[in-house]
Coordinates of C-alpha atoms and ligand atoms in Angstrom, one line a residue:
M27 CA -17.9 7.0 18.1
V28 CA -16.0 6.5 14.9
L29 CA -13.6 3.7 15.9
I30 CA -11.9 3.5 12.5
N31 CA -10.4 6.9 12.9
N32 CA -8.4 5.6 15.9
I33 CA -6.6 3.0 13.9
Y34 CA -6.7 4.9 10.6
P35 CA -6.1 8.6 11.2
K36 CA -7.4 11.2 8.8
D37 CA -4.0 12.2 7.3
R38 CA -3.4 8.5 6.4
Q39 CA -6.9 8.3 4.9
R40 CA -6.0 11.2 2.6
L41 CA -3.0 9.4 1.2
F42 CA -4.8 6.2 0.3
T43 CA -4.2 5.3 -3.3
N44 CA -5.1 2.6 -5.8
R45 CA -6.5 -0.8 -4.7
K46 CA -9.7 -0.2 -6.6
K47 CA -9.9 -3.8 -7.9
E48 CA -9.3 -5.3 -4.5
L49 CA -11.8 -3.1 -2.7
K50 CA -14.4 -3.8 -5.4
L51 CA -13.9 -7.6 -5.0
I52 CA -14.3 -7.3 -1.2
E53 CA -17.4 -5.2 -1.5
Y54 CA -18.9 -7.4 -4.2
N55 CA -18.5 -10.6 -2.1
V56 CA -19.7 -8.9 1.1
E57 CA -22.8 -7.5 -0.7
S58 CA -23.7 -10.8 -2.1
F59 CA -23.4 -12.3 1.4
L60 CA -25.7 -9.7 2.7
K61 CA -28.2 -10.2 0.0
T62 CA -28.2 -13.9 -0.6
G63 CA -26.4 -15.3 2.4
L64 CA -23.7 -16.8 0.1
R65 CA -20.5 -16.9 2.1
K66 CA -17.2 -16.8 0.1
H67 CA -14.8 -15.9 2.9
L68 CA -11.9 -13.7 1.7
V69 CA -8.2 -13.8 2.4
L70 CA -5.8 -11.1 1.6
I71 CA -2.2 -12.4 1.2
G72 CA 0.8 -10.2 0.6
L73 CA 4.3 -9.5 1.8
R74 CA 4.9 -7.4 4.9
R75 CA 4.0 -3.7 4.5
I76 CA 2.4 -4.2 1.1
G77 CA -0.9 -2.5 2.3
K78 CA -3.1 -5.3 3.6
S79 CA -4.3 -3.6 6.7
L80 CA -4.9 -0.4 4.8
I81 CA -7.3 -2.1 2.4
I82 CA -9.3 -3.5 5.4
Y83 CA -9.3 0.0 7.0
E84 CA -10.5 1.6 3.8
F85 CA -13.2 -1.1 3.4
I86 CA -14.4 -0.4 7.0
K87 CA -14.3 3.4 6.5
R88 CA -16.4 3.2 3.4
N89 CA -19.0 0.7 4.7
K90 CA -19.2 1.2 8.4
N91 CA -22.6 2.9 8.3
K92 CA -24.4 0.2 6.4
I93 CA -22.6 -3.0 7.5
N94 CA -21.8 -4.4 11.0
I95 CA -18.0 -4.9 10.7
S96 CA -15.6 -5.8 13.4
Y97 CA -11.8 -5.6 13.2
I98 CA -9.4 -7.7 15.2
D99 CA -5.6 -7.4 14.8
L100 CA -3.9 -10.5 16.1
K101 CA -0.6 -8.7 16.2
K102 CA -2.0 -6.8 19.1
T103 CA -3.7 -9.7 20.7
S104 CA -2.2 -12.1 23.3
M105 CA -2.2 -15.7 22.2
E106 CA -2.8 -17.0 25.7
P107 CA -6.2 -18.6 25.1
Q108 CA -8.1 -16.8 28.0
Y109 CA -6.8 -13.4 27.0
F110 CA -7.3 -14.1 23.3
A111 CA -10.9 -15.1 24.0
T112 CA -11.7 -12.0 26.1
D113 CA -10.1 -9.7 23.5
Y114 CA -11.9 -11.3 20.6
I115 CA -15.3 -10.9 22.3
K116 CA -14.5 -7.4 23.4
K117 CA -13.5 -6.3 20.0
V118 CA -16.6 -7.7 18.4
L119 CA -18.8 -5.9 20.9
Q120 CA -16.9 -2.6 20.7
W121 CA -17.1 -2.5 17.0
S122 CA -20.7 -3.6 16.9
L123 CA -21.8 -1.1 19.5
K124 CA -19.5 1.6 18.2
T125 CA -17.9 2.3 21.6
K126 CA -14.4 2.3 23.2
E127 CA -15.8 0.8 26.5
E128 CA -13.2 -1.7 27.8
D129 CA -15.2 -3.5 30.4
L130 CA -16.7 -6.7 29.0
L131 CA -19.6 -6.8 31.4
I132 CA -20.6 -3.2 30.7
L133 CA -20.4 -4.0 27.0
A134 CA -22.5 -7.1 27.4
N135 CA -25.0 -5.1 29.5
K136 CA -25.5 -2.6 26.7
L137 CA -27.1 -5.4 24.6
N138 CA -30.1 -5.5 26.9
N139 CA -30.4 -9.2 26.7
E140 CA -30.3 -11.3 29.7
K141 CA -29.2 -14.5 28.1
I142 CA -26.1 -13.1 26.4
F143 CA -25.3 -11.2 29.6
E144 CA -25.4 -14.4 31.6
Q145 CA -23.3 -16.2 29.0
V146 CA -20.6 -13.5 29.1
N147 CA -20.7 -13.4 32.9
D148 CA -20.4 -17.1 33.0
F149 CA -17.4 -16.9 30.7
L150 CA -15.7 -14.3 32.9
N151 CA -16.3 -16.3 36.0
K152 CA -14.7 -19.4 34.5
K153 CA -11.8 -17.5 33.0
T154 CA -9.3 -18.3 35.7
K155 CA -9.7 -22.0 35.1
K156 CA -7.6 -23.5 32.4
N157 CA -10.5 -24.8 30.3
Y158 CA -9.0 -23.2 27.3
L159 CA -11.0 -25.0 24.7
D160 CA -14.3 -23.9 26.2
Q161 CA -13.1 -20.3 26.3
I162 CA -12.0 -20.3 22.7
N163 CA -15.2 -22.1 21.6
F164 CA -17.3 -19.3 23.2
A165 CA -15.2 -16.6 21.6
F166 CA -15.5 -18.1 18.1
S167 CA -19.2 -18.7 18.5
F168 CA -19.8 -15.1 19.7
P169 CA -20.2 -13.2 16.4
E170 CA -22.9 -15.5 15.3
L171 CA -24.7 -15.3 18.7
L172 CA -24.5 -11.5 18.4
S173 CA -25.7 -11.3 14.9
K174 CA -28.7 -13.4 15.7
L175 CA -29.6 -11.2 18.6
L176 CA -29.1 -8.0 16.6
N177 CA -30.8 -9.6 13.7
K178 CA -28.0 -8.3 11.5
K179 CA -25.4 -10.1 9.5
I180 CA -21.8 -9.5 10.7
V181 CA -18.4 -9.2 9.0
I182 CA -15.4 -10.1 11.0
C183 CA -11.9 -8.9 9.8
I184 CA -9.0 -10.7 11.3
D185 CA -5.6 -9.1 10.6
E186 CA -2.4 -11.2 10.7
F187 CA -4.4 -14.4 11.0
Q188 CA -1.3 -16.6 10.9
D189 CA -0.5 -15.5 14.5
I190 CA -3.4 -17.6 15.7
L191 CA -1.1 -20.6 15.3
G192 CA 0.6 -19.4 18.5
M193 CA -2.3 -21.0 20.4
N194 CA -1.5 -24.5 19.4
R195 CA 1.0 -24.7 22.2
Y196 CA -1.7 -24.6 24.9
K197 CA -3.3 -27.6 26.6
G198 CA -6.5 -28.8 25.1
I199 CA -5.9 -27.0 21.9
D200 CA -4.4 -29.3 19.3
D201 CA -5.3 -27.6 16.1
I202 CA -6.7 -24.1 16.5
I203 CA -7.3 -23.9 12.7
D204 CA -9.6 -26.9 13.0
I205 CA -11.5 -25.3 15.9
F206 CA -11.9 -22.1 14.0
R207 CA -13.1 -24.1 10.9
T208 CA -15.8 -26.0 13.0
H209 CA -17.3 -22.7 14.0
L210 CA -17.0 -21.1 10.6
Q211 CA -18.8 -24.0 9.1
S212 CA -21.7 -24.1 11.5
Q213 CA -22.4 -20.4 11.2
S214 CA -24.5 -18.6 8.5
N215 CA -24.7 -15.0 9.6
T216 CA -20.9 -14.4 10.0
F217 CA -18.6 -13.6 7.1
Y218 CA -14.8 -13.6 7.5
I219 CA -12.1 -11.5 5.9
I220 CA -8.6 -12.5 7.0
T221 CA -5.2 -11.2 6.1
G222 CA -1.7 -12.6 6.6
S223 CA 1.8 -11.4 5.9
V224 CA 3.7 -14.6 6.2
I225 CA 2.9 -15.7 2.8
T226 CA 4.2 -19.3 3.0
T227 CA 2.3 -20.0 6.2
M228 CA -0.9 -18.3 4.9
E229 CA -0.8 -20.4 1.8
K230 CA -0.4 -23.5 4.0
I231 CA -3.4 -22.5 6.1
C232 CA -5.7 -21.8 3.2
L233 CA -4.5 -23.7 0.2
D234 CA -2.9 -26.9 1.5
D235 CA -5.3 -29.8 1.1
K236 CA -4.2 -31.1 4.5
S237 CA -5.3 -27.9 6.2
A238 CA -8.7 -27.7 7.9
L239 CA -9.4 -24.5 6.2
F240 CA -8.7 -25.8 2.8
L241 CA -11.5 -24.7 0.4
H242 CA -13.1 -22.5 3.1
F243 CA -11.1 -19.5 2.2
N244 CA -11.1 -20.0 -1.5
K245 CA -11.3 -16.4 -2.5
I246 CA -7.7 -15.3 -2.3
I247 CA -6.7 -11.8 -3.0
N248 CA -3.0 -11.5 -3.6
L249 CA -1.5 -8.1 -3.1
Y250 CA 1.3 -6.8 -5.2
N251 CA 3.3 -3.6 -5.5
F252 CA 1.9 -0.5 -7.1
T253 CA 2.1 0.0 -10.8
K254 CA 4.0 2.9 -12.2
E255 CA 0.8 5.1 -12.5
D256 CA -0.3 4.3 -8.9
S257 CA 3.1 5.0 -7.6
F258 CA 3.2 8.4 -9.3
A259 CA -0.2 9.1 -7.8
L260 CA 0.9 8.3 -4.3
I261 CA 4.1 10.3 -4.6
K262 CA 2.1 13.3 -5.8
K263 CA -0.3 13.0 -2.9
I264 CA 2.6 13.0 -0.4
F265 CA 4.1 16.1 -2.0
K266 CA 0.8 17.8 -1.9
Q267 CA 0.4 17.1 1.8
E268 CA 3.6 19.0 2.3
Q269 CA 2.4 21.8 0.1
L270 CA 4.9 21.0 -2.6
S271 CA 4.3 19.8 -6.1
I272 CA 6.2 17.5 -8.4
H273 CA 5.6 16.7 -12.0
V274 CA 9.1 15.8 -13.3
K275 CA 8.6 12.4 -14.8
D276 CA 12.2 11.3 -14.4
I277 CA 12.0 11.9 -10.6
L278 CA 8.8 10.1 -10.3
F279 CA 10.1 7.2 -12.3
T280 CA 13.4 7.0 -10.3
L281 CA 11.4 6.8 -7.1
F282 CA 9.2 4.1 -8.5
K283 CA 12.2 2.1 -9.8
K284 CA 14.1 2.3 -6.5
T285 CA 11.2 1.1 -4.4
T286 CA 9.8 -1.3 -7.0
G287 CA 6.4 0.3 -6.3
N288 CA 6.1 -0.9 -2.7
P289 CA 3.8 1.7 -1.2
F290 CA 5.6 1.6 2.2
Y291 CA 9.0 2.1 0.8
L292 CA 7.7 4.7 -1.6
T293 CA 6.2 6.7 1.2
I294 CA 9.3 6.6 3.3
L295 CA 11.6 7.6 0.5
T296 CA 9.4 10.4 -0.7
Q297 CA 9.1 11.7 2.8
K298 CA 12.9 11.6 3.3
I299 CA 13.4 13.6 0.1
I300 CA 11.0 16.2 1.2
E301 CA 12.7 16.3 4.6
L302 CA 16.2 16.8 3.0
N303 CA 14.8 19.4 0.7
K304 CA 13.2 21.4 3.5
L305 CA 16.0 21.0 6.0
F306 CA 19.0 21.6 3.7
D307 CA 17.4 23.4 0.8
L308 CA 18.6 20.7 -1.5
E309 CA 17.2 20.5 -5.0
I310 CA 15.0 17.6 -5.7
D311 CA 16.8 15.7 -8.4
E312 CA 18.1 12.1 -9.0
N313 CA 21.1 12.8 -7.0
L314 CA 19.0 13.7 -3.9
I315 CA 17.0 10.5 -4.4
N316 CA 20.2 8.5 -4.4
K317 CA 21.3 10.1 -1.3
A318 CA 18.0 9.7 0.5
F319 CA 17.9 6.1 -0.5
L320 CA 21.4 5.4 0.9
I321 CA 20.7 7.3 4.1
E322 CA 17.5 5.3 4.6
L323 CA 19.2 2.0 4.0
T324 CA 22.4 2.7 6.1
N325 CA 21.6 5.2 8.8
K326 CA 20.8 3.5 12.0
N327 CA 18.2 6.1 12.9
S328 CA 16.3 5.7 9.6
R329 CA 13.0 4.0 9.3
L330 CA 13.9 1.7 6.5
Y331 CA 17.2 0.6 8.1
N332 CA 15.3 -0.3 11.3
Y333 CA 12.5 -2.0 9.5
F334 CA 14.9 -4.2 7.5
N335 CA 17.0 -4.9 10.5
Y336 CA 13.9 -6.1 12.4
I337 CA 12.6 -8.2 9.5
F338 CA 16.0 -9.8 8.9
E339 CA 16.7 -10.7 12.5
N340 CA 13.2 -11.6 13.3
S341 CA 12.7 -13.9 10.4
L342 CA 16.0 -15.6 11.0
E343 CA 15.1 -16.0 14.7
K344 CA 12.0 -18.0 13.6
A345 CA 14.1 -20.4 11.6
R346 CA 16.7 -22.7 13.0
G347 CA 20.4 -22.4 12.2
K348 CA 20.8 -18.7 12.0
A349 CA 24.5 -18.6 11.2
S350 CA 24.2 -20.9 8.2
L351 CA 21.1 -19.2 7.0
K352 CA 22.9 -15.9 7.1
S353 CA 25.7 -17.2 4.9
V354 CA 23.3 -18.4 2.3
L355 CA 21.6 -15.0 2.3
F356 CA 25.0 -13.2 1.9
E357 CA 25.7 -15.3 -1.1
L358 CA 22.4 -14.5 -2.7
A359 CA 22.9 -10.8 -1.8
K360 CA 26.1 -10.9 -3.8
E361 CA 24.7 -12.8 -6.7
Q362 CA 21.2 -14.0 -7.5
P363 CA 19.3 -16.0 -8.7
D364 CA 21.5 -18.9 -7.9
S365 CA 21.0 -22.7 -8.1
L366 CA 21.2 -25.3 -5.3
S367 CA 24.4 -26.8 -6.7
N368 CA 26.1 -23.5 -7.0
L369 CA 25.2 -22.5 -3.5
S370 CA 26.3 -25.8 -2.1
E371 CA 29.7 -25.4 -3.8
K372 CA 30.2 -21.8 -2.8
L373 CA 29.5 -22.6 0.9
N374 CA 31.0 -26.0 0.9
K375 CA 27.9 -27.8 2.0
K376 CA 26.2 -31.1 1.0
S377 CA 23.3 -30.5 -1.3
G378 CA 20.9 -32.1 1.2
E379 CA 21.9 -29.7 3.9
M380 CA 21.7 -26.8 1.5
R381 CA 18.2 -27.8 0.5
T382 CA 17.1 -27.8 4.1
L383 CA 18.6 -24.3 4.6
L384 CA 16.8 -23.0 1.5
K385 CA 13.6 -24.6 2.6
R386 CA 13.8 -22.8 6.0
L387 CA 14.5 -19.5 4.3
I388 CA 11.4 -20.0 2.1
E389 CA 9.3 -20.8 5.1
V390 CA 10.1 -17.4 6.7
D391 CA 9.5 -15.6 3.4
L392 CA 13.0 -14.4 2.9
V393 CA 13.7 -16.4 -0.2
I394 CA 11.6 -17.7 -3.1
Q395 CA 12.3 -20.3 -5.7
K396 CA 11.9 -19.7 -9.4
Q397 CA 12.6 -22.4 -11.9
N398 CA 15.2 -24.2 -9.8
K399 CA 16.9 -20.9 -8.9
Y400 CA 16.7 -19.2 -5.6
L401 CA 16.4 -15.4 -4.9
F402 CA 15.4 -12.9 -2.2
R403 CA 11.6 -12.4 -2.1
D404 CA 12.1 -8.7 -1.5
N405 CA 14.7 -7.0 -3.7
L406 CA 15.1 -4.0 -1.4
L407 CA 15.8 -6.2 1.6
R408 CA 18.5 -7.8 -0.6
K409 CA 20.0 -4.4 -1.2
W410 CA 20.0 -3.7 2.5
V411 CA 21.8 -6.9 3.3
A412 CA 24.3 -6.2 0.6
L413 CA 24.9 -2.7 1.8
F414 CA 24.9 -3.3 5.5
Y415 CA 26.6 -6.7 5.8
L416 CA 28.8 -6.7 2.8
G417 CA 29.3 -3.0 2.1
I418 CA 28.4 -3.5 -1.5
N419 CA 26.1 -1.1 -3.3
I420 CA 24.4 -3.0 -6.0
E421 CA 22.6 0.0 -7.3
V422 CA 25.1 2.7 -7.9
T423 CA 28.7 1.8 -8.6
S424 CA 30.2 3.2 -5.4
S425 CA 32.3 2.0 -2.5
S426 CA 31.4 1.9 1.1
K427 CA 33.9 4.7 1.5
F428 CA 31.7 6.8 -0.7
I429 CA 28.7 6.0 1.5
N430 CA 30.6 6.8 4.7
E431 CA 31.7 10.1 3.3
L432 CA 28.2 10.9 2.2
L433 CA 26.8 10.0 5.6
S434 CA 29.3 12.0 7.5
Q435 CA 28.5 14.9 5.3
F436 CA 24.9 14.6 6.2
Q437 CA 25.5 13.8 9.8
E438 CA 27.4 17.1 10.1
K439 CA 24.4 18.9 8.8
Y440 CA 22.1 16.9 11.0
Q441 CA 24.3 17.8 13.9
R442 CA 23.6 21.5 13.3
V443 CA 19.9 20.9 13.2
S444 CA 20.1 18.7 16.3
T445 CA 22.0 21.4 18.1
E446 CA 19.2 23.8 17.3
L447 CA 16.7 21.2 18.5
G448 CA 18.9 20.8 21.7
R449 CA 18.5 24.5 22.5
A450 CA 14.8 24.2 22.2
T451 CA 14.7 21.2 24.5
E452 CA 17.0 23.0 27.0
Y453 CA 14.5 25.8 27.2
E454 CA 11.7 23.3 28.0
Y455 CA 13.8 21.9 30.8
K456 CA 14.6 25.4 32.1
V457 CA 10.9 26.2 32.4
K458 CA 10.1 22.9 34.1
L459 CA 13.1 23.0 36.5
E460 CA 12.5 26.7 37.5
K461 CA 9.0 25.8 38.5
K462 CA 10.0 22.6 40.3
L463 CA 12.9 24.1 42.3
N464 CA 11.6 27.6 42.6
I465 CA 14.8 29.1 41.2
K466 CA 15.8 31.3 38.2
L467 CA 18.0 29.3 35.7
N468 CA 20.1 30.4 32.8
N469 CA 22.5 29.1 30.3
Y470 CA 26.1 29.9 31.4
N471 CA 28.9 30.7 29.0
K472 CA 32.1 32.3 30.3
N473 CA 35.8 31.9 29.8
N474 CA 35.2 29.0 27.4
L475 CA 33.2 27.2 30.0
E476 CA 29.6 26.3 29.2
F477 CA 26.9 25.0 31.5
D478 CA 23.4 24.1 30.3
L479 CA 21.7 25.8 33.2
V480 CA 22.9 27.6 36.3
G481 CA 21.0 29.3 39.1
K482 CA 21.6 30.6 42.6
K483 CA 19.5 29.9 45.7
N484 CA 20.5 30.5 49.4
N485 CA 24.0 31.3 48.2
I486 CA 24.4 27.9 46.6
Y487 CA 24.9 27.5 42.9
Y488 CA 22.7 24.9 41.2
I489 CA 24.5 23.6 38.1
F490 CA 22.8 21.4 35.5
E491 CA 24.1 19.2 32.7
I492 CA 21.4 18.0 30.3
K493 CA 21.8 15.2 27.8
H494 CA 18.8 14.8 25.6
R495 CA 20.1 11.9 23.6
N496 CA 18.9 8.5 22.6
K497 CA 21.7 6.7 24.4
P498 CA 22.6 6.6 28.1
A499 CA 25.0 9.1 29.4
N500 CA 28.4 7.4 30.2
Y501 CA 31.3 7.7 32.6
K502 CA 33.1 10.2 30.4
D503 CA 30.1 12.5 30.2
V504 CA 29.9 12.7 34.0
K505 CA 33.6 13.1 34.3
N506 CA 33.7 16.0 31.8
F507 CA 30.9 17.7 33.7
L508 CA 32.9 17.3 37.0
E509 CA 36.1 18.6 35.4
K510 CA 34.2 21.6 34.0
V511 CA 32.8 22.4 37.4
E512 CA 36.3 22.1 38.9
K513 CA 37.6 24.7 36.5
S514 CA 34.7 27.1 37.1
E515 CA 34.3 30.0 39.5
F516 CA 31.6 28.3 41.4
K517 CA 32.5 27.0 44.9
K518 CA 29.4 26.4 47.0
I519 CA 27.5 24.1 44.6
K520 CA 24.8 21.6 44.0
L521 CA 25.2 19.5 40.8
F522 CA 22.5 17.9 38.7
F523 CA 22.8 15.6 35.7
I524 CA 19.7 15.0 33.6
S525 CA 19.8 12.3 31.0
K526 CA 16.9 11.4 28.8
S527 CA 18.0 7.8 28.3
G528 CA 19.5 7.1 31.7
F529 CA 23.0 6.3 32.6
T530 CA 25.5 3.5 32.1
K531 CA 26.5 1.5 35.2
Q532 CA 29.9 3.2 35.5
A533 CA 28.3 6.6 35.1
E534 CA 25.9 5.8 37.9
G535 CA 28.8 4.9 40.2
L536 CA 30.5 8.3 39.6
I537 CA 27.3 10.2 40.1
E538 CA 26.7 8.6 43.4
K539 CA 30.3 9.1 44.6
N540 CA 30.0 12.8 43.9
G541 CA 26.6 13.3 45.2
I542 CA 25.2 14.6 41.9
G543 CA 21.4 14.9 41.8
I544 CA 19.6 13.1 39.0
L545 CA 16.0 14.4 39.2
Ligands
ATP612 N1 -3.1 1.9 -0.8 C1 -2.1 2.6 -0.2 N2 -2.1 4.0 -0.4 C2 -1.2 4.7 0.3 N3 -0.2 4.2 1.1 C3 -0.2 2.9 1.3 C4 -1.2 2.0 0.6 N4 -0.9 0.8 1.0 C5 0.2 0.8 1.9 N5 0.6 2.1 2.0 C6 1.8 2.5 2.8 O1 2.4 1.4 3.3 C7 2.3 1.3 4.7 C8 2.1 -0.2 5.1 O2 0.7 -0.5 4.9 P1 -0.1 -1.6 5.8 O3 0.2 -1.4 7.2 O4 -1.4 -1.6 5.3 O5 0.7 -2.9 5.3 P2 0.5 -4.4 5.8 O6 0.6 -5.2 4.5 O7 -0.7 -4.5 6.6 O8 1.8 -4.6 6.6 P3 2.1 -5.6 7.8 O9 2.5 -6.9 7.2 O10 3.3 -5.0 8.5 O11 0.9 -5.7 8.7 C9 1.2 2.3 5.1 O12 1.5 2.8 6.4 C10 1.3 3.3 4.0 O13 2.4 4.2 4.3
MG613 MG1 -1.0 -5.1 8.6

């Protein structure tokens, strides 16, 4: 069983680019641990979506046959201690035994060792009790137990390590980092590679001399954006995957410049250009890149828009004083870098208060300080804030009117494509409904009246309205349907309204009143 392919599918493997230096460093340190026992635990730190997880996946893919490596993603793990402990042990066993088996006892049984089986069984029996500390202690000691049993050193990769702090809220666990450190220190067969995306927090965990892990994770690998050459290489790979080729330097360079070489942004923007090119037959030039960029940043269905919206709201949620923090960010979006005194003046705040606000923004990685001036950590996020909240396009000199026009122009075209998609979906419904109701159904279009599907059974007409949209059908949708039916030739009828995203409250009322079926 190749577990890595589940989290790192083959098509993504093919796009992997660059990171030679980082992978070499990881492999070098792991090899010297395997040979000499020297443990220099590694930590990968970098902004969200810079490619931390991908490096770990790539390392596992390349070394899975010679080294016992486990991967635990704390983003996908509950921080309730008993669940965390179970998941931690389970993941270590699944990776070590190369199986997807979910049952902890079955997993433990596969080890053919009575002692470990008993220990796991004991752990499971006590799990309902709130002895959190015991549970966590058992989980953290498990990799070493296992490695001794298998007589094979073990490498544990913990992704999004900073999330572990979520356990500090639970009874009996005062300092989870210190508990982790105690285990790490007493082990000799277990090597750790951890990653973290909240840079400020990770630095506190690993570099602050007050932190329990200070000096234990002293090999820090900082991840940065791609260089120009690596960006070009990634873009070309994405084009190749779509059976297209691109060699025009200007285009490659514009893409690199717009995304500042962030591999995630680069991937999204390149894919968008290819999509626009294929859907609308538009030539790939600078103009198209500009359009794709604006669409990605402003269109609510776009991946980048949604990503920035999530990051922005989520980061602010974590810090206190959301409204004031937003005002500071808006000022920086308009003009940066800016000084403390300038910002205080602009927002009419005392400098002490402004300092606190900036400190909070730094803690959630939205802002950094450089020589007494403050600026966004991520320049693209800044552009998004400027565009979305302030309607300013810092990049191209254009007004929000221009953007709106541009978007509506594209939306029109999208509309056409989505109508075509709608037809296809209608057909799928037709097939399913015909089978379910044992009736022949067809699209109806007569005297300017259109129904998605109509059929006749026992002298009754079955009329269907289908809305395959991402928002609930509303009162007006249902009313329109009823009015259409009213005008039609059909008298003995049974009505059905099918909506992919459900109905609004008012729509539900109307549906019920008129005895419309909703399947
Ligand atoms: N070396 C790379 N080669 C090709 N694409 C990459 C590379 N690194 C990152 N990417 C692109 O960026 C995306 C994000 O990468 P990844 O998930 O590894 O980032 P991350 O730093 O772990 O993010 P998060 O903080 O959200 O966990 C990938 O899905 C991929 O599209
Ligand atoms: Mg990640």
